[in-house]
Coordinates of C-alpha atoms in Angstrom, one line a residue:
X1481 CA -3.6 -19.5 11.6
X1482 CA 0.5 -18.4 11.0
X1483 CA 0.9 -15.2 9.3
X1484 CA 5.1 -14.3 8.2
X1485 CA 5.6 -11.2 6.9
X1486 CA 8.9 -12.1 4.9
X1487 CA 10.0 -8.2 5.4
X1488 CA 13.0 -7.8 3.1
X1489 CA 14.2 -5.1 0.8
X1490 CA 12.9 -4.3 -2.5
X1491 CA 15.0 -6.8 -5.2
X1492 CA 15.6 -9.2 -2.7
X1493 CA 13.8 -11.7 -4.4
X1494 CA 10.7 -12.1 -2.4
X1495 CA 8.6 -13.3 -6.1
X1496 CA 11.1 -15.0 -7.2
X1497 CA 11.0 -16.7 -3.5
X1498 CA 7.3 -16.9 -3.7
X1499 CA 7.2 -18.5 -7.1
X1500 CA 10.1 -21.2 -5.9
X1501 CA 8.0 -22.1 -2.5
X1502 CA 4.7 -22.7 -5.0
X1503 CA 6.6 -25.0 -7.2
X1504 CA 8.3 -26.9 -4.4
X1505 CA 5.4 -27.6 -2.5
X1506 CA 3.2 -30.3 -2.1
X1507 CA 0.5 -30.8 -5.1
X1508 CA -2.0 -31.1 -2.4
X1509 CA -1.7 -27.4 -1.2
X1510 CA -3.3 -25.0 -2.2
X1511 CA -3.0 -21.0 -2.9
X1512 CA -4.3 -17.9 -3.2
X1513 CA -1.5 -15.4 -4.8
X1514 CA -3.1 -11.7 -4.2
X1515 CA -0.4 -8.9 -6.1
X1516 CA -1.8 -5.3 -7.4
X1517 CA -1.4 -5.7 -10.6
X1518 CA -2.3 -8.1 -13.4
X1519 CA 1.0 -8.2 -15.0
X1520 CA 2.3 -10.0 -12.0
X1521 CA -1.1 -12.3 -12.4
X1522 CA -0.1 -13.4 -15.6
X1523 CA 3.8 -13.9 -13.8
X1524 CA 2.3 -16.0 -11.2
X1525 CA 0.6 -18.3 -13.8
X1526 CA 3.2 -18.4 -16.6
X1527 CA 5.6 -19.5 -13.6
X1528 CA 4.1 -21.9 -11.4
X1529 CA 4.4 -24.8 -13.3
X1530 CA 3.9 -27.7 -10.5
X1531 CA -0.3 -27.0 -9.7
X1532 CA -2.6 -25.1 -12.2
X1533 CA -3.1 -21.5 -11.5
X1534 CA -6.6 -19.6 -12.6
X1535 CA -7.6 -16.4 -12.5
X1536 CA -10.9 -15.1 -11.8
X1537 CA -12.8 -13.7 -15.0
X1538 CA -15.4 -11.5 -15.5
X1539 CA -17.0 -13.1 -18.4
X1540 CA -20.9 -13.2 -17.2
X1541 CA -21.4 -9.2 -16.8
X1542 CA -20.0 -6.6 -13.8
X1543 CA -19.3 -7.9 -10.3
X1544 CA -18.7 -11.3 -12.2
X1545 CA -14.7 -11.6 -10.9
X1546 CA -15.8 -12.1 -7.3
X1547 CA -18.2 -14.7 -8.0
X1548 CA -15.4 -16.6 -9.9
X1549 CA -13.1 -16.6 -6.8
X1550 CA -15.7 -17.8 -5.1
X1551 CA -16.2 -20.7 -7.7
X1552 CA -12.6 -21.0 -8.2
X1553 CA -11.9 -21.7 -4.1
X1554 CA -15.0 -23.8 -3.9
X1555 CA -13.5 -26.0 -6.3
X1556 CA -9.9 -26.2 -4.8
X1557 CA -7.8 -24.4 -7.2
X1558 CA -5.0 -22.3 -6.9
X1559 CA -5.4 -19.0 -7.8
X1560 CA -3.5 -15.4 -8.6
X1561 CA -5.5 -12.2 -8.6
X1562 CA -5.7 -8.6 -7.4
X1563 CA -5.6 -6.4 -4.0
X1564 CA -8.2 -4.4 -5.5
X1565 CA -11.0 -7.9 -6.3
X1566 CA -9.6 -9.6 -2.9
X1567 CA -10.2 -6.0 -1.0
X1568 CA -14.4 -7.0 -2.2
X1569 CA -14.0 -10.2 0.2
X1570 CA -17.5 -10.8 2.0
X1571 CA -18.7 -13.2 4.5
X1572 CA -19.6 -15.8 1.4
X1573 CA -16.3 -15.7 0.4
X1574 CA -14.3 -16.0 3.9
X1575 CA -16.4 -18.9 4.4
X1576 CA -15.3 -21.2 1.5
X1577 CA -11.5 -20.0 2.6
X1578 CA -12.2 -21.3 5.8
X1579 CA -13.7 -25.2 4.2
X1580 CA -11.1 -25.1 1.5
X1581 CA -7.4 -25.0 4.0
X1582 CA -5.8 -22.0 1.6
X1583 CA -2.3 -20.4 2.3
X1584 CA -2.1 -16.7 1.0
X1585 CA 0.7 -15.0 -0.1
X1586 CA 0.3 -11.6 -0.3
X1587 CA 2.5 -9.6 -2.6
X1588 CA 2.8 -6.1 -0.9
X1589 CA 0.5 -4.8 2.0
X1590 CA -2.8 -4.0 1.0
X1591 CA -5.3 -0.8 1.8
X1592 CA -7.0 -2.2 5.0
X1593 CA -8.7 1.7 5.9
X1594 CA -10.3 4.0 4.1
X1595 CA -12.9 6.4 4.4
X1596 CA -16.7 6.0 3.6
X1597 CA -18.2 7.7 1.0
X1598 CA -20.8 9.4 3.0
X1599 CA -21.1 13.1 4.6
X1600 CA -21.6 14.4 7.9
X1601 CA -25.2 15.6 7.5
X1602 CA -26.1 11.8 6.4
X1603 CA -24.0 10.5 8.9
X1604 CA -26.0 12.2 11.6
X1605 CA -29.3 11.4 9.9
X1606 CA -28.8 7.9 10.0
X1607 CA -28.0 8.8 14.2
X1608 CA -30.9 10.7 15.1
X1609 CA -33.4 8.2 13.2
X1610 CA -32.2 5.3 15.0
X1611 CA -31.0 3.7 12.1
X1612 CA -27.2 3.1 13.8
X1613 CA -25.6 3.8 16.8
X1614 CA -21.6 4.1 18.2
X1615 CA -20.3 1.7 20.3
X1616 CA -18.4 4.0 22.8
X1617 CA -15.3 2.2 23.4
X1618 CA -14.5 0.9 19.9
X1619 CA -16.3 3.5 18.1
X1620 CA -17.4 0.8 15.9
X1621 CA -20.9 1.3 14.2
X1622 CA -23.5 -0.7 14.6
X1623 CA -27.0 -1.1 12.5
X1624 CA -29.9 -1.2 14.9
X1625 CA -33.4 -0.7 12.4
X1626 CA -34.1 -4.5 11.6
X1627 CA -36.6 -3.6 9.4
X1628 CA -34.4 -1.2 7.0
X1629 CA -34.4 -3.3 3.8
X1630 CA -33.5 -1.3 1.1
X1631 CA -32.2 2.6 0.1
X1632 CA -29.5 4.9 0.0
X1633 CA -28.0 4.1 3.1
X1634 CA -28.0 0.0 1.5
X1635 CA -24.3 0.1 1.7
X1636 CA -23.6 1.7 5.3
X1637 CA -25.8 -1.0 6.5
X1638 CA -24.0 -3.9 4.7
X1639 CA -20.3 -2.7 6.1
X1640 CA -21.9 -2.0 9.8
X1641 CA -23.6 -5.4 9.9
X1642 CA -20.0 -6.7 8.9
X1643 CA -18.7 -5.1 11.8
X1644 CA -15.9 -3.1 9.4
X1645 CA -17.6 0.5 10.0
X1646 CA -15.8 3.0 12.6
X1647 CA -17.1 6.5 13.2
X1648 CA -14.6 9.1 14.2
X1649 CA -14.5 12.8 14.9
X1650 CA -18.2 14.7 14.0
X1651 CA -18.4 13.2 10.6
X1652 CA -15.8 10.4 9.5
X1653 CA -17.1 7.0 8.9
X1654 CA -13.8 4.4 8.0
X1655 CA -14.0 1.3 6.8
X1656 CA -11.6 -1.7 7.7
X1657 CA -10.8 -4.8 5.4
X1658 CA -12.6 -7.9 7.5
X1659 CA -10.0 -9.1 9.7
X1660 CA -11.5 -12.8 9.8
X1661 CA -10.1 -13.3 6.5
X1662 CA -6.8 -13.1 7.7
X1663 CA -7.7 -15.7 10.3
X1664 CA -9.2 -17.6 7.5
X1665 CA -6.6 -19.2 6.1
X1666 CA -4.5 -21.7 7.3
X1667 CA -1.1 -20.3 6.6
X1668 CA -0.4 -16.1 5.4
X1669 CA 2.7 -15.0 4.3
X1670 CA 3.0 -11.5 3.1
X1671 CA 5.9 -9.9 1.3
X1672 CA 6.8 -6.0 1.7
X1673 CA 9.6 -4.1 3.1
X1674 CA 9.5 -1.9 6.5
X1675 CA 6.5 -3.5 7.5
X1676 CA 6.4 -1.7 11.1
X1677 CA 5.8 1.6 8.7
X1678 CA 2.7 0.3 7.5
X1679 CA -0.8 0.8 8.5
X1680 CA -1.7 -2.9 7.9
X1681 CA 1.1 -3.3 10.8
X1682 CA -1.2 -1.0 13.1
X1683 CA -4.0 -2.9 11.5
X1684 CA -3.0 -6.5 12.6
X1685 CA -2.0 -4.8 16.1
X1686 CA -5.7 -3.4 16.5
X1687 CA -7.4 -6.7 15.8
X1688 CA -5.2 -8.7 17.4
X1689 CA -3.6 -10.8 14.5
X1690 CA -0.6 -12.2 15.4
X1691 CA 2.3 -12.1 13.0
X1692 CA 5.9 -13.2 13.4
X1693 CA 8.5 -11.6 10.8
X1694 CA 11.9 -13.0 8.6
X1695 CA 13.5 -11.9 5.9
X1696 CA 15.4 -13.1 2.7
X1697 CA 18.9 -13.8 2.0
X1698 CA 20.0 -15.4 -1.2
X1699 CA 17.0 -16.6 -1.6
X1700 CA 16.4 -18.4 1.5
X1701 CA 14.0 -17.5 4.5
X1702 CA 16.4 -16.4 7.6
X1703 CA 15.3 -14.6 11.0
X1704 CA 14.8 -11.2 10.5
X1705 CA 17.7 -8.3 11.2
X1706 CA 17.3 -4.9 9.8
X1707 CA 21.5 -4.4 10.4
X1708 CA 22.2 -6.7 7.6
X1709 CA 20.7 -4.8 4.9
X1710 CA 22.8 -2.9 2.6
X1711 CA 21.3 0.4 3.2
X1712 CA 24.6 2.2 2.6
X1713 CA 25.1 0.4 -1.2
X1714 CA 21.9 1.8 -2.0
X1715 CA 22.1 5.2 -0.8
X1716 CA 25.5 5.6 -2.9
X1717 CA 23.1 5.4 -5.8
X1718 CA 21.7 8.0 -5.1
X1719 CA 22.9 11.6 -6.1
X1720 CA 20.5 13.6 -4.1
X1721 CA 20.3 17.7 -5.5
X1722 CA 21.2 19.7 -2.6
X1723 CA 20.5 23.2 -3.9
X1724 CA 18.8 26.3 -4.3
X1725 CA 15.7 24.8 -5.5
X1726 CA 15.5 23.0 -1.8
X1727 CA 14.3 26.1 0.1
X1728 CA 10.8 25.7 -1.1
X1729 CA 10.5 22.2 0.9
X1730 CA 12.3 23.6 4.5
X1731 CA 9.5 24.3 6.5
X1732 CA 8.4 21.1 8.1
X1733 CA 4.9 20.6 6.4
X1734 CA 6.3 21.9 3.1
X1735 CA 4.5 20.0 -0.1
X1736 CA 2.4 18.3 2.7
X1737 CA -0.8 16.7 1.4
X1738 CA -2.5 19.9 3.2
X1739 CA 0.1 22.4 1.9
X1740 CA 0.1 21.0 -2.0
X1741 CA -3.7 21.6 -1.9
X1742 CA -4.1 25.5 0.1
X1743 CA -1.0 26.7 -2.1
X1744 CA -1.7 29.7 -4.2
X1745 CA -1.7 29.6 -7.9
X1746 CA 1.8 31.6 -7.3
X1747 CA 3.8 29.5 -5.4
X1748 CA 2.4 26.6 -7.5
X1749 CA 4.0 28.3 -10.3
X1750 CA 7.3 28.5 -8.3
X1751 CA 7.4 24.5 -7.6
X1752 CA 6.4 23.8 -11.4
X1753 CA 9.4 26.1 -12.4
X1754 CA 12.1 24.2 -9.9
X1755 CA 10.6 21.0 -11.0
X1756 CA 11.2 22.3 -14.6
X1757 CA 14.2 24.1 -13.8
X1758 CA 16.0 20.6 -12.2
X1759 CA 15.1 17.9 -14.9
X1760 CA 15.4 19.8 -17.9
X1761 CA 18.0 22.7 -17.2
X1762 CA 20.3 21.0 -14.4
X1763 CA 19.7 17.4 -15.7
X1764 CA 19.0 18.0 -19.7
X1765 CA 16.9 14.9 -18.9
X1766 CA 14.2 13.7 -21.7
X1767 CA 11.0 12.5 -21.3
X1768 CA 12.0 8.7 -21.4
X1769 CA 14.4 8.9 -18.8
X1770 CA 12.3 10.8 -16.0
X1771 CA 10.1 10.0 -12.9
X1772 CA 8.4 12.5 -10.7
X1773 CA 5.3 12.1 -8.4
X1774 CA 3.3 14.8 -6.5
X1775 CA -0.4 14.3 -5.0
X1776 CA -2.5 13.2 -8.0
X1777 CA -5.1 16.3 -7.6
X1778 CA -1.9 18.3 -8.4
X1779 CA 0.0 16.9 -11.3
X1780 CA -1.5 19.2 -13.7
X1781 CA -0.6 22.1 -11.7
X1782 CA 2.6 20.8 -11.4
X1783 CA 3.7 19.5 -15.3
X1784 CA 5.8 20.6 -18.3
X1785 CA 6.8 20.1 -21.5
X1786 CA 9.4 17.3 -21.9
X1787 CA 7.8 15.3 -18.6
X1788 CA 4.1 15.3 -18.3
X1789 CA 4.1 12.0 -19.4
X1790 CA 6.5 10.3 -16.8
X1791 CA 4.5 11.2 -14.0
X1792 CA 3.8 7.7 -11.9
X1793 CA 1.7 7.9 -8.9
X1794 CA 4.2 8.2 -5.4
X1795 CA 2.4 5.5 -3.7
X1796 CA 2.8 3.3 -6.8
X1797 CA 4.7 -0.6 -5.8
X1798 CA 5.7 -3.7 -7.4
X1799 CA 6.2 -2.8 -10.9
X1800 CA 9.3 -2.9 -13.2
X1801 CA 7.5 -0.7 -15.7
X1802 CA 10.3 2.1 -14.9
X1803 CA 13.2 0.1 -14.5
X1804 CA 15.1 2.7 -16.9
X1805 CA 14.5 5.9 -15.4
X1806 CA 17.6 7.6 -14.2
X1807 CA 16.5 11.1 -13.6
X1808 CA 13.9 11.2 -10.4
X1809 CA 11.8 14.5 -8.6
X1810 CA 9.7 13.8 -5.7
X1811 CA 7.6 16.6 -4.8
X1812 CA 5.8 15.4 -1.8
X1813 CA 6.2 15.3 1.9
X1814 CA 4.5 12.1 3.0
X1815 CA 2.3 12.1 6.3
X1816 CA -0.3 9.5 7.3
X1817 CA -4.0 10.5 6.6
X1818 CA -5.5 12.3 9.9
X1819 CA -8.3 10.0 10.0
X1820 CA -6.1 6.7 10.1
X1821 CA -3.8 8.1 12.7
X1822 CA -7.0 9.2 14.8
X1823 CA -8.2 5.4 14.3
X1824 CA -5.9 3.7 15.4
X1825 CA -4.0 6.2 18.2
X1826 CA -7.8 7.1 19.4
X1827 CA -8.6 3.2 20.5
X1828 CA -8.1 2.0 24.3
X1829 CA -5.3 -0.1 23.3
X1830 CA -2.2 2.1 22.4
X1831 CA -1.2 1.6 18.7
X1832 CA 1.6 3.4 17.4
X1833 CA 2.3 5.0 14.2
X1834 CA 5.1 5.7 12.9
X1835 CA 5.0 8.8 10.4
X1836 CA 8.6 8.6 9.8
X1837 CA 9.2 5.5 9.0
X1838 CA 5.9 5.5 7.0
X1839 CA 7.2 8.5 4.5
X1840 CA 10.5 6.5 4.4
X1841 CA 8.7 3.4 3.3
X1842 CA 6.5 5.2 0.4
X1843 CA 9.4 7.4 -0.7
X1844 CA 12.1 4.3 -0.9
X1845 CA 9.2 2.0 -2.8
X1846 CA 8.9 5.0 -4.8
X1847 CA 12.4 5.4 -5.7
X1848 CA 12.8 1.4 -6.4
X1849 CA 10.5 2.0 -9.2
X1850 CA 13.9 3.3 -11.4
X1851 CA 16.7 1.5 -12.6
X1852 CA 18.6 1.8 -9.3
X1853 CA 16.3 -1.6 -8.9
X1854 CA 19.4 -3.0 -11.5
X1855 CA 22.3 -1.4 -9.8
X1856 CA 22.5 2.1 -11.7
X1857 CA 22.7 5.2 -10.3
X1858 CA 19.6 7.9 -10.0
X1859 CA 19.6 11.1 -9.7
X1860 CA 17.0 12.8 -6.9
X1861 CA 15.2 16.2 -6.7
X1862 CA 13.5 15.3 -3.3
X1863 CA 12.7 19.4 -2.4
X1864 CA 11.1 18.8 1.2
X1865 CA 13.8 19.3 3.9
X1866 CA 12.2 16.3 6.3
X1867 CA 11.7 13.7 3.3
X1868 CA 16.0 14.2 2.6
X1869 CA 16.5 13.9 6.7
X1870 CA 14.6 10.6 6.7
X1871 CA 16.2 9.2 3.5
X1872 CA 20.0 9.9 5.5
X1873 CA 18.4 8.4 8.7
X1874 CA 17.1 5.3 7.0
X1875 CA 20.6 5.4 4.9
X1876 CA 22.6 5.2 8.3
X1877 CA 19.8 2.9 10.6
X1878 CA 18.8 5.2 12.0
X1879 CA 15.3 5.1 11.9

C-alpha cells in the first residue's frame, strides 16, 4: 500500500496530470478513477485513450451500480465513477480490490464521517437489550445478539459488524468509510488542496494509514512546499467589500452553522437585505453573473429577486459549471461539525483539527468555483469578520 496525496492548488492541473499518468502508463495497470461528479466521469473516459475505461450502470433495477463495480473490477477493467457509489464499498467489494492489484486516484477528498440515522431513545434501546455494546477505549460499537436476523435495527447491525460504527456523547452514532479499502489497493493517489484541513487527514491519522504528500508544478510531480504557491497572485483577484454591511458577521460565531439556524425571522430579514443590498445595489450584478452560498436549510430565508437561482452549495468542488461568475457573497462562517471534532479529539491518540485551516479550505474551493479559476477578477461579500481574517492569513502563509 502507497497513498500520495498530490496536494496542490486548485487549477494546477491535478486532472489534467491524472489523465496524462493514465495514458502513459503501462497497459497492464489498472484503475479505479473515483470524482464527485459524472461530468468528470464522462472526462475521464472521453480522455483516457491508452486502456478502456467503464463505468458502472444501473441497468438491472436500484442498487444495480454497485454490483457493476463489483463485475467491472472482477473482470480487470479500468473504471471512473463517483464518491457517492464508491462511499457504498462493502466487504464484497474490498475483496475483489484486494485480488485484482488496483491503483485509485481519488479526485478530491471524500466524506469519510457522518452521523447515523438513528435517535437517542433507539440508541439506548439497542444498549439495554443487549443487542450492542461500547468498546470503552475506541468507543467503537460492537453487535453482540448473534441471533438478531432481521428488523429495524438491520442497518446498525450491518455497519457495527463492519466495525465502521462509533458512539459518542448520550446519543450520536458516526459512521466511518472502511479504512481497509484504502489499504486495499496497491497504489492511492488522491488529489485536493490543503489536505492537513481535511477531516479525511484526521481520518487517515486515526486509522493509522500512512500517506506521504507532493505537489504539482507545470505539470510534473515535485516534493511538496506550501511557500511556493502563489497565494498573493490570487488574493489580488480578489476585491473583498469591506463595509457597513460587515458588522452583521463581527462577532466570532456570526452566520455560524448554529447561529444561521437560532436567528430570528428579524435579523434573517437584515442578512437577506445586505445580501440584496451588495449584489444588486453596490454591484448592479445580474443573475448570470452571481454566486452566493449560505447553509442549505437557509437559502430560502436568505434569496431575492435577481439571484435565487445562482445559489451553489458552499461545500460544492470540482466543477467548472461557474467558471463566469464575477460577483461572489458568502454568507457562512465555516466550523467543523461537533460530533466529528469530538471523534477524532475524544480518541486516546491525540488527533488534531484544524478549524481554521478547515474554513480556509471550504471557503477558497468555494471561491475557485468563479472565473478567478481563468485569471479574472471577483468580487467578495464575505460578511463574517473571522472567514476575511483567515482569507488575509492564508493570503500571506500564515496559516
Amino acid at each position: 500500500m502507497e497513498i500520495k496525496v498530490i496536494d496542490s492548488m486548485m487549477g494546477s492541473g491535478k486532472t489534467t496530470w491524472a489523465i496524462k499518468y493514465m495514458n502513459e502508463a503501462p497497459t497492464d495497470q489498472k484503475f479505479i478513477y473515483i470524482t464527485p461528479f459524472l461530468n468528470e466521469v464522462k472526462r475521464i473516459r472521453e480522455n483516457v485513450t491508452r486502456r478502456k475505461v467503464l463505468e458502472p450502470n444501473n441497468r438491472n433495477g436500484e442498487g444495480s451500480k454497485l454490483r457493476s463495480l463489483k463485475e467491472l473490477i472482477a473482470e480487470g477493467y479500468s473504471i471512473a465513477s463517483t464518491h457517492a457509489l464508491f462511499r457504498s464499498a462493502d466487504d464484497e467489494l474490498i475483496s475483489l480490490i484486494e485480488e485484482e492489484n488496483y491503483t485509485l486516484i481519488l479526485d478530491e477528498v471524500m466524506s469519510v464521517v457522518e452521523r447515523a440515522e438513528i435517535g437517542k431513545a433507539d440508541i439506548s434501546a439497542l444498549m439495554s437489550s443487549g443487542l450492542i455494546k461500547i468498546e470503552e477505549a475506541t468507543k467503537q460499537v460492537v453487535w453482540i445478539d448473534t441471533g438478531y436476523d432481521s428488523g429495524r435495527f438491520s442497518d446498525i447491525k450491518m455497519l457495527a459488524n463492519a466495525g465502521n460504527l462509533y458512539k459518542f456523547g448520550e446519543g450520536l452514532l458516526l459512521w466511518t468509510f472502511p479504512p481497509r479499502v484504502f489499504k486495499a489497493f496497491d497504489k492511492t493517489f488522491i488529489m485536493t488542496y490543503l489536505f492537513d484541513a481535511q477531516i479525511q487527514r484526521c481520518y487517515f491519522d486515526l486509522f493509522d494509514i500512512p500517506y506521504s504528500k507532493q505537489s504539482l508544478d507545470n505539470g510534473e510531480v515535485v516534493p511538496y512546499d506550501r511557500l511556493s504557491e502563489k497565494r498573493e497572485e490570487i488574493f489580488s483577484l480578489i476585491e473583498l467589500y469591506d463595509g457597513p454591511l460587515n458588522e452583521i458577521g463581527e462577532a466570532r460565531y456570526a452566520l455560524s452553522s448554529n447561529r444561521l439556524q437560532s436567528y430570528s425571522s428579524q435579523t434573517l430579514k437584515k442578512i437577506k437585505n445586505n445580501l440584496n443590498n451588495y449584489l444588486r445595489n453596490i454591484k448592479g450584478a445580474k443573475g448570470k453573473e452571481i454566486l452566493w452560498t449560505t447553509l442549505k436549510s437557509k437559502m430560502d430565508a436568505l434569496k431575492g429577486p435577481g439571484f435565487a437561482k445562482s445559489f451553489v452549495e458552499w461545500n460544492i468542488r470540482a466543477t467548472n459549471d461557474y467558471a463566469d461568475r464575477s460577483v461572489l457573497a458568502f454568507m457562512y462562517n465555516r466550523f467543523i461539525r461537533p460530533e466529528e471534532k469530538q471523534f477524532f479529539e475524544g480518541q486516546e491518540k491525540t488527533i488534531t483539527v484544524d478549524d481554521d485551516l478547515l474554513a480556509v479550505s471550504d471557503l477558497l474551493q468555494w471561491i475557485w468555483r468563479s472565473r478567478i479559476r481563468n485569471g479574472q477578477p471577483i468580487s467578495l461579500y464575505l460578511p463574517s469578520s473571522r472567514m476575511r481574517s483567515l482569507l488575509k492569513a492564508w493570503a500571506s502563509y500564515e496559516i
